[in-house]
């Protein structure tokens, strides 16, 4: 009997209403006020609203970041809801027509491109992404008719999975229409507010020459983004978001400006020549001034912060930061603790983030003491020759924000953690080297010795970890293969279904062994499910033929694929309708800008409740790759350029979801999946130190602090070895060093069925997955089952490896459901 847990009531449930309220709160906490001359909060109720994102607000990204929510509030709607009068409806109506015409031209072009194709995958990889139109001219007549002194202009961009952005007009750079409109409005309105609606970064060179009264970073606000923005623009709430990634003056100032994605000349090799110097680490260390630094953000009030105390004990440093609201309105302050570690023979960043925290809302004149804590491990440098994380001897300068406040000293070098070398580079990596540091005055700083607080050196056991289960111990080789290859999304034998989810575990072992399937749903902006599902009298299920479902198919499927999918949809009157309206949360980048771990845990808790309501076991989130370059198509899915922020916030949202028994997350994409170009074939090439200090560190924090149910291995290679086949990553690092005991799955279609039909450059090898302890192959295809069976017969696949992986999958299923005895 198939189980559909989603409600049959068409009314918004208490769960859905609660999600809306929390999404609104979360978005408002993350918006960043970049500039303000006093125009904000808005005083005038009549507003001239323009720009591509005003009415066609981008609430989230495409691909895995998409969500089919019940409704989304645009920026225009949010302002109207807050009592503002929008006086430029004529311009917005013209833009609607322009948008519709642009999309229709795009649709016809894609239909022509896929004409005659009968393969879903061929069509999916042939269709080009729709580029959000940038705008139409604003005229003198528009300004006159607006009858307002205040204009708001919304710059918008959309990107998504499978496609990186480009350093061109209309994408990273403004096009001519946008620049002309900004120039025109800047000179025609006394108050001019610019909103950046982009899950990434845009060129802001217009700020150097134009009068802009206020600049707000909206990012992608989720379903309540419009209301949340109105909350902060009106002053109902204060801005408290801070940038989680730096914003360069020029694209050329970014160290990977000539090597990233298509710019490097070799799309199959991404060279990480900047090493550890990513984001603020680069700007600080090389003396390049960013337009807006990491951690930057304005408020409607002012704060004063100072160090009230510090101590080092048992391998940790704890400082007490005293914060006072010295302004005239209530607000929250974010605190950042940085440390400058000794430069040593191999260099180090000028300073690194070691802790962050956020105060409660403080009334004018109110003070609070906030503790910030970090471990000695956060001060360590990876020494490749010793294969160890070490504390260098010398002076460690502690900063609270930009101000040095304490001097920590260590007499002798200390090995904190003894590792083994992993992921050797295939060729020498020529990394940039920072100039010598300028001396920092330490006079008057509080002094702390680290020598007496040192922990014992940590050593690891590199024995290959095993897993077993009485049921899998008795399974045949064919049954083991069935369990270690996913069940896809269209298998008619599903016992549990949440239509629209990305995949399931295999359902074919239920009749013989009592092993049901479980559901894996995409993220990370919310559960990506079909909004309405029709359960037919014979028990079959189809997507309901309703506008929101049709719109999803219209946007993403063309030709044969679109016709086939639409033909499988049912009229709601044909059966019982189940409603799967999930909350579209603010994107991960916006959540990160809140720097509020408690808030992200609250969001995770709310998603866990939705997983229970819809029957989802694993949410394929959080995405936590480093924001290495602003052209990454999935920047909005990731948290930050800093691994500490990525790890801490990912751990928070995992803890929230996993409060719900049997519900889990899949931290992804492990590891160094920082580019979408040829992601199934490209190699991320870097030194081991760079890999460990930057690209693995966030995952390490998340695994150790939240114990996620699963980890997703990435598409790409690291130094020439696919992540799905990479024993160094999946065993030595993830399991031996970090102690991960859960299940590892592949990213979707990241492995070819055999070596006979492709070269080693095309994808991971399904026959090597279990040996590397990548347990579950997703989403699962018949040719992969056949390849594993052939591998078992030839000896290329070992039954012991399959048994271990099957046991981990079974452990995950057991957490969610009771297995029936057969």
mmCIF file of N, CA and C in Angstrom, residues 65-143:
data_model
loop_
_atom_site.group_PDB
_atom_site.id
_atom_site.type_symbol
_atom_site.label_atom_id
_atom_site.label_comp_id
_atom_site.label_asym_id
_atom_site.label_seq_id
_atom_site.Cartn_x
_atom_site.Cartn_y
_atom_site.Cartn_z
ATOM 1 N N UNK A 65 17.862 24.287 -5.990
ATOM 2 C CA UNK A 65 17.443 25.349 -5.087
ATOM 3 C C UNK A 65 16.020 25.812 -5.290
ATOM 4 N N UNK A 66 15.276 25.193 -6.201
ATOM 5 C CA UNK A 66 13.898 25.611 -6.473
ATOM 6 C C UNK A 66 12.945 25.028 -5.431
ATOM 7 N N UNK A 67 11.846 25.739 -5.183
ATOM 8 C CA UNK A 67 10.791 25.279 -4.280
ATOM 9 C C UNK A 67 9.450 25.677 -4.903
ATOM 10 N N UNK A 68 8.440 24.790 -4.767
ATOM 11 C CA UNK A 68 7.110 25.099 -5.294
ATOM 12 C C UNK A 68 6.190 25.438 -4.129
ATOM 13 N N UNK A 69 6.325 26.652 -3.651
ATOM 14 C CA UNK A 69 5.544 27.123 -2.511
ATOM 15 C C UNK A 69 4.145 27.546 -2.965
ATOM 16 N N UNK A 70 3.266 27.822 -2.038
ATOM 17 C CA UNK A 70 1.898 28.234 -2.384
ATOM 18 C C UNK A 70 1.892 29.617 -3.033
ATOM 19 N N UNK A 71 2.695 30.500 -2.517
ATOM 20 C CA UNK A 71 2.764 31.861 -3.065
ATOM 21 C C UNK A 71 4.067 32.505 -2.626
ATOM 22 N N UNK A 72 4.468 33.550 -3.337
ATOM 23 C CA UNK A 72 5.634 34.340 -2.948
ATOM 24 C C UNK A 72 5.272 35.809 -3.006
ATOM 25 N N UNK A 73 5.818 36.578 -2.081
ATOM 26 C CA UNK A 73 5.534 38.014 -2.007
ATOM 27 C C UNK A 73 6.634 38.768 -2.736
ATOM 28 N N UNK A 74 6.283 39.488 -3.773
ATOM 29 C CA UNK A 74 7.255 40.282 -4.508
ATOM 30 C C UNK A 74 7.606 41.541 -3.722
ATOM 31 N N UNK A 75 8.607 42.240 -4.174
ATOM 32 C CA UNK A 75 8.983 43.499 -3.524
ATOM 33 C C UNK A 75 7.861 44.517 -3.651
ATOM 34 N N UNK A 76 7.224 44.582 -4.818
ATOM 35 C CA UNK A 76 6.088 45.492 -4.973
ATOM 36 C C UNK A 76 4.974 45.145 -3.998
ATOM 37 N N UNK A 77 4.619 43.883 -3.916
ATOM 38 C CA UNK A 77 3.534 43.465 -3.027
ATOM 39 C C UNK A 77 3.870 43.743 -1.568
ATOM 40 N N UNK A 78 5.128 43.514 -1.186
ATOM 41 C CA UNK A 78 5.521 43.767 0.191
ATOM 42 C C UNK A 78 5.389 45.226 0.563
ATOM 43 N N UNK A 79 5.788 46.110 -0.347
ATOM 44 C CA UNK A 79 5.676 47.548 -0.077
ATOM 45 C C UNK A 79 4.211 47.972 0.016
ATOM 46 N N UNK A 80 3.376 47.444 -0.881
ATOM 47 C CA UNK A 80 1.942 47.768 -0.831
ATOM 48 C C UNK A 80 1.335 47.248 0.475
ATOM 49 N N UNK A 81 1.698 46.040 0.857
ATOM 50 C CA UNK A 81 1.194 45.472 2.104
ATOM 51 C C UNK A 81 1.576 46.320 3.318
ATOM 52 N N UNK A 82 2.717 46.993 3.224
ATOM 53 C CA UNK A 82 3.197 47.821 4.339
ATOM 54 C C UNK A 82 2.612 49.232 4.312
ATOM 55 N N UNK A 83 1.728 49.516 3.354
ATOM 56 C CA UNK A 83 1.068 50.813 3.318
ATOM 57 C C UNK A 83 1.681 51.827 2.373
ATOM 58 N N UNK A 84 2.654 51.416 1.555
ATOM 59 C CA UNK A 84 3.238 52.338 0.578
ATOM 60 C C UNK A 84 2.382 52.357 -0.689
ATOM 61 N N UNK A 85 2.340 53.492 -1.328
ATOM 62 C CA UNK A 85 1.618 53.641 -2.592
ATOM 63 C C UNK A 85 2.631 53.621 -3.730
ATOM 64 N N UNK A 86 2.489 52.648 -4.631
ATOM 65 C CA UNK A 86 3.386 52.529 -5.772
ATOM 66 C C UNK A 86 2.789 53.335 -6.930
ATOM 67 N N UNK A 87 3.533 54.328 -7.388
ATOM 68 C CA UNK A 87 2.992 55.283 -8.367
ATOM 69 C C UNK A 87 3.502 55.034 -9.782
ATOM 70 N N UNK A 88 4.146 53.882 -10.014
ATOM 71 C CA UNK A 88 4.720 53.611 -11.339
ATOM 72 C C UNK A 88 4.162 52.323 -11.939
ATOM 73 N N UNK A 89 2.895 52.080 -11.732
ATOM 74 C CA UNK A 89 2.287 50.860 -12.254
ATOM 75 C C UNK A 89 2.393 50.785 -13.774
ATOM 76 N N UNK A 90 2.349 51.905 -14.445
ATOM 77 C CA UNK A 90 2.425 51.895 -15.909
ATOM 78 C C UNK A 90 3.768 51.333 -16.369
ATOM 79 N N UNK A 91 4.860 51.758 -15.724
ATOM 80 C CA UNK A 91 6.175 51.225 -16.097
ATOM 81 C C UNK A 91 6.244 49.737 -15.778
ATOM 82 N N UNK A 92 5.749 49.337 -14.620
ATOM 83 C CA UNK A 92 5.795 47.933 -14.226
ATOM 84 C C UNK A 92 4.952 47.070 -15.164
ATOM 85 N N UNK A 93 3.824 47.601 -15.630
ATOM 86 C CA UNK A 93 3.009 46.860 -16.598
ATOM 87 C C UNK A 93 3.772 46.677 -17.911
ATOM 88 N N UNK A 94 4.468 47.728 -18.341
ATOM 89 C CA UNK A 94 5.260 47.612 -19.578
ATOM 90 C C UNK A 94 6.358 46.562 -19.408
ATOM 91 N N UNK A 95 6.954 46.539 -18.234
ATOM 92 C CA UNK A 95 8.001 45.539 -18.007
ATOM 93 C C UNK A 95 7.411 44.135 -18.015
ATOM 94 N N UNK A 96 6.218 43.964 -17.465
ATOM 95 C CA UNK A 96 5.565 42.649 -17.509
ATOM 96 C C UNK A 96 5.430 42.158 -18.947
ATOM 97 N N UNK A 97 4.995 43.030 -19.827
ATOM 98 C CA UNK A 97 4.841 42.671 -21.238
ATOM 99 C C UNK A 97 6.183 42.315 -21.857
ATOM 100 N N UNK A 98 7.200 43.125 -21.553
ATOM 101 C CA UNK A 98 8.554 42.870 -22.056
ATOM 102 C C UNK A 98 9.065 41.518 -21.551
ATOM 103 N N UNK A 99 8.826 41.230 -20.285
ATOM 104 C CA UNK A 99 9.267 39.960 -19.692
ATOM 105 C C UNK A 99 8.587 38.791 -20.400
ATOM 106 N N UNK A 100 7.268 38.902 -20.581
ATOM 107 C CA UNK A 100 6.520 37.814 -21.218
ATOM 108 C C UNK A 100 6.989 37.588 -22.649
ATOM 109 N N UNK A 101 7.223 38.667 -23.387
ATOM 110 C CA UNK A 101 7.696 38.543 -24.765
ATOM 111 C C UNK A 101 9.089 37.916 -24.804
ATOM 112 N N UNK A 102 9.946 38.321 -23.866
ATOM 113 C CA UNK A 102 11.300 37.773 -23.811
ATOM 114 C C UNK A 102 11.263 36.280 -23.519
ATOM 115 N N UNK A 103 10.396 35.889 -22.567
ATOM 116 C CA UNK A 103 10.319 34.464 -22.252
ATOM 117 C C UNK A 103 9.740 33.661 -23.418
ATOM 118 N N UNK A 104 8.771 34.209 -24.120
ATOM 119 C CA UNK A 104 8.176 33.494 -25.241
ATOM 120 C C UNK A 104 9.209 33.280 -26.349
ATOM 121 N N UNK A 105 10.033 34.288 -26.605
ATOM 122 C CA UNK A 105 11.103 34.124 -27.601
ATOM 123 C C UNK A 105 12.077 33.040 -27.164
ATOM 124 N N UNK A 106 12.401 33.050 -25.876
ATOM 125 C CA UNK A 106 13.290 32.024 -25.318
ATOM 126 C C UNK A 106 12.665 30.639 -25.471
ATOM 127 N N UNK A 107 11.368 30.531 -25.142
ATOM 128 C CA UNK A 107 10.699 29.234 -25.213
ATOM 129 C C UNK A 107 10.724 28.691 -26.632
ATOM 130 N N UNK A 108 10.430 29.549 -27.610
ATOM 131 C CA UNK A 108 10.428 29.105 -28.997
ATOM 132 C C UNK A 108 11.821 28.671 -29.443
ATOM 133 N N UNK A 109 12.828 29.388 -28.981
ATOM 134 C CA UNK A 109 14.206 29.032 -29.317
ATOM 135 C C UNK A 109 14.573 27.653 -28.759
ATOM 136 N N UNK A 110 14.172 27.389 -27.515
ATOM 137 C CA UNK A 110 14.488 26.095 -26.906
ATOM 138 C C UNK A 110 13.712 24.963 -27.570
ATOM 139 N N UNK A 111 12.468 25.214 -27.925
ATOM 140 C CA UNK A 111 11.693 24.198 -28.627
ATOM 141 C C UNK A 111 12.379 23.813 -29.941
ATOM 142 N N UNK A 112 12.942 24.790 -30.610
ATOM 143 C CA UNK A 112 13.641 24.515 -31.864
ATOM 144 C C UNK A 112 14.922 23.718 -31.608
ATOM 145 N N UNK A 113 15.598 24.027 -30.508
ATOM 146 C CA UNK A 113 16.855 23.352 -30.179
ATOM 147 C C UNK A 113 16.639 21.866 -29.882
ATOM 148 N N UNK A 114 15.516 21.517 -29.265
ATOM 149 C CA UNK A 114 15.306 20.127 -28.842
ATOM 150 C C UNK A 114 14.397 19.357 -29.803
ATOM 151 N N UNK A 115 14.055 19.961 -30.918
ATOM 152 C CA UNK A 115 13.128 19.325 -31.860
ATOM 153 C C UNK A 115 13.656 17.942 -32.257
ATOM 154 N N UNK A 116 12.787 16.946 -32.108
ATOM 155 C CA UNK A 116 13.144 15.586 -32.496
ATOM 156 C C UNK A 116 13.826 14.767 -31.423
ATOM 157 N N UNK A 117 14.259 15.384 -30.354
ATOM 158 C CA UNK A 117 14.940 14.640 -29.287
ATOM 159 C C UNK A 117 13.932 13.837 -28.473
ATOM 160 N N UNK A 118 14.302 12.603 -28.108
ATOM 161 C CA UNK A 118 13.415 11.726 -27.345
ATOM 162 C C UNK A 118 13.997 11.341 -25.980
ATOM 163 N N UNK A 119 15.145 11.867 -25.658
ATOM 164 C CA UNK A 119 15.782 11.543 -24.378
ATOM 165 C C UNK A 119 15.630 12.710 -23.414
ATOM 166 N N UNK A 120 15.105 12.413 -22.200
ATOM 167 C CA UNK A 120 14.946 13.458 -21.189
ATOM 168 C C UNK A 120 16.294 14.096 -20.876
ATOM 169 N N UNK A 121 17.327 13.256 -20.707
ATOM 170 C CA UNK A 121 18.633 13.790 -20.321
ATOM 171 C C UNK A 121 19.242 14.625 -21.439
ATOM 172 N N UNK A 122 19.065 14.197 -22.675
ATOM 173 C CA UNK A 122 19.587 14.975 -23.792
ATOM 174 C C UNK A 122 18.904 16.337 -23.854
ATOM 175 N N UNK A 123 17.590 16.340 -23.663
ATOM 176 C CA UNK A 123 16.849 17.599 -23.671
ATOM 177 C C UNK A 123 17.289 18.489 -22.516
ATOM 178 N N UNK A 124 17.411 17.890 -21.333
ATOM 179 C CA UNK A 124 17.798 18.658 -20.145
ATOM 180 C C UNK A 124 19.146 19.326 -20.340
ATOM 181 N N UNK A 125 20.078 18.644 -20.993
ATOM 182 C CA UNK A 125 21.417 19.191 -21.173
ATOM 183 C C UNK A 125 21.542 20.056 -22.424
ATOM 184 N N UNK A 126 20.499 20.072 -23.247
ATOM 185 C CA UNK A 126 20.518 20.911 -24.448
ATOM 186 C C UNK A 126 19.884 22.277 -24.191
ATOM 187 N N UNK A 127 18.868 22.299 -23.340
ATOM 188 C CA UNK A 127 18.157 23.541 -23.069
ATOM 189 C C UNK A 127 19.073 24.527 -22.342
ATOM 190 N N UNK A 128 19.091 25.730 -22.807
ATOM 191 C CA UNK A 128 19.877 26.782 -22.163
ATOM 192 C C UNK A 128 19.045 27.469 -21.092
ATOM 193 N N UNK A 129 19.669 27.908 -20.021
ATOM 194 C CA UNK A 129 18.896 28.552 -18.952
ATOM 195 C C UNK A 129 18.326 29.890 -19.408
ATOM 196 N N UNK A 130 17.171 30.220 -18.869
ATOM 197 C CA UNK A 130 16.532 31.500 -19.158
ATOM 198 C C UNK A 130 17.226 32.592 -18.359
ATOM 199 N N UNK A 131 17.630 33.639 -19.036
ATOM 200 C CA UNK A 131 18.273 34.764 -18.366
ATOM 201 C C UNK A 131 17.225 35.819 -18.031
ATOM 202 N N UNK A 132 17.109 36.121 -16.772
ATOM 203 C CA UNK A 132 16.131 37.104 -16.295
ATOM 204 C C UNK A 132 16.354 38.429 -17.023
ATOM 205 N N UNK A 133 15.319 38.964 -17.741
ATOM 206 C CA UNK A 133 15.488 40.237 -18.446
ATOM 207 C C UNK A 133 15.894 41.351 -17.490
ATOM 208 N N UNK A 134 16.741 42.254 -17.961
ATOM 209 C CA UNK A 134 17.283 43.290 -17.072
ATOM 210 C C UNK A 134 16.433 44.553 -17.014
ATOM 211 N N UNK A 135 15.657 44.846 -18.060
ATOM 212 C CA UNK A 135 14.827 46.043 -17.930
ATOM 213 C C UNK A 135 14.463 46.714 -19.223
ATOM 214 N N UNK A 136 13.699 47.797 -19.066
ATOM 215 C CA UNK A 136 13.309 48.672 -20.165
ATOM 216 C C UNK A 136 13.564 50.107 -19.709
ATOM 217 N N UNK A 137 13.667 51.043 -20.641
ATOM 218 C CA UNK A 137 14.001 52.422 -20.243
ATOM 219 C C UNK A 137 12.930 53.063 -19.362
ATOM 220 N N UNK A 138 13.385 53.933 -18.476
ATOM 221 C CA UNK A 138 12.512 54.815 -17.705
ATOM 222 C C UNK A 138 12.500 56.163 -18.424
ATOM 223 N N UNK A 139 11.327 56.760 -18.565
ATOM 224 C CA UNK A 139 11.194 57.994 -19.336
ATOM 225 C C UNK A 139 10.847 59.184 -18.443
ATOM 226 N N UNK A 140 10.928 60.363 -19.044
ATOM 227 C CA UNK A 140 10.514 61.590 -18.344
ATOM 228 C C UNK A 140 9.044 61.494 -17.940
ATOM 229 N N UNK A 141 8.231 60.898 -18.806
ATOM 230 C CA UNK A 141 6.811 60.758 -18.498
ATOM 231 C C UNK A 141 6.598 59.878 -17.268
ATOM 232 N N UNK A 142 7.411 58.846 -17.128
ATOM 233 C CA UNK A 142 7.310 57.979 -15.954
ATOM 234 C C UNK A 142 7.612 58.755 -14.677
ATOM 235 N N UNK A 143 8.645 59.573 -14.729
ATOM 236 C CA UNK A 143 9.037 60.349 -13.546
ATOM 237 C C UNK A 143 7.938 61.348 -13.186
#
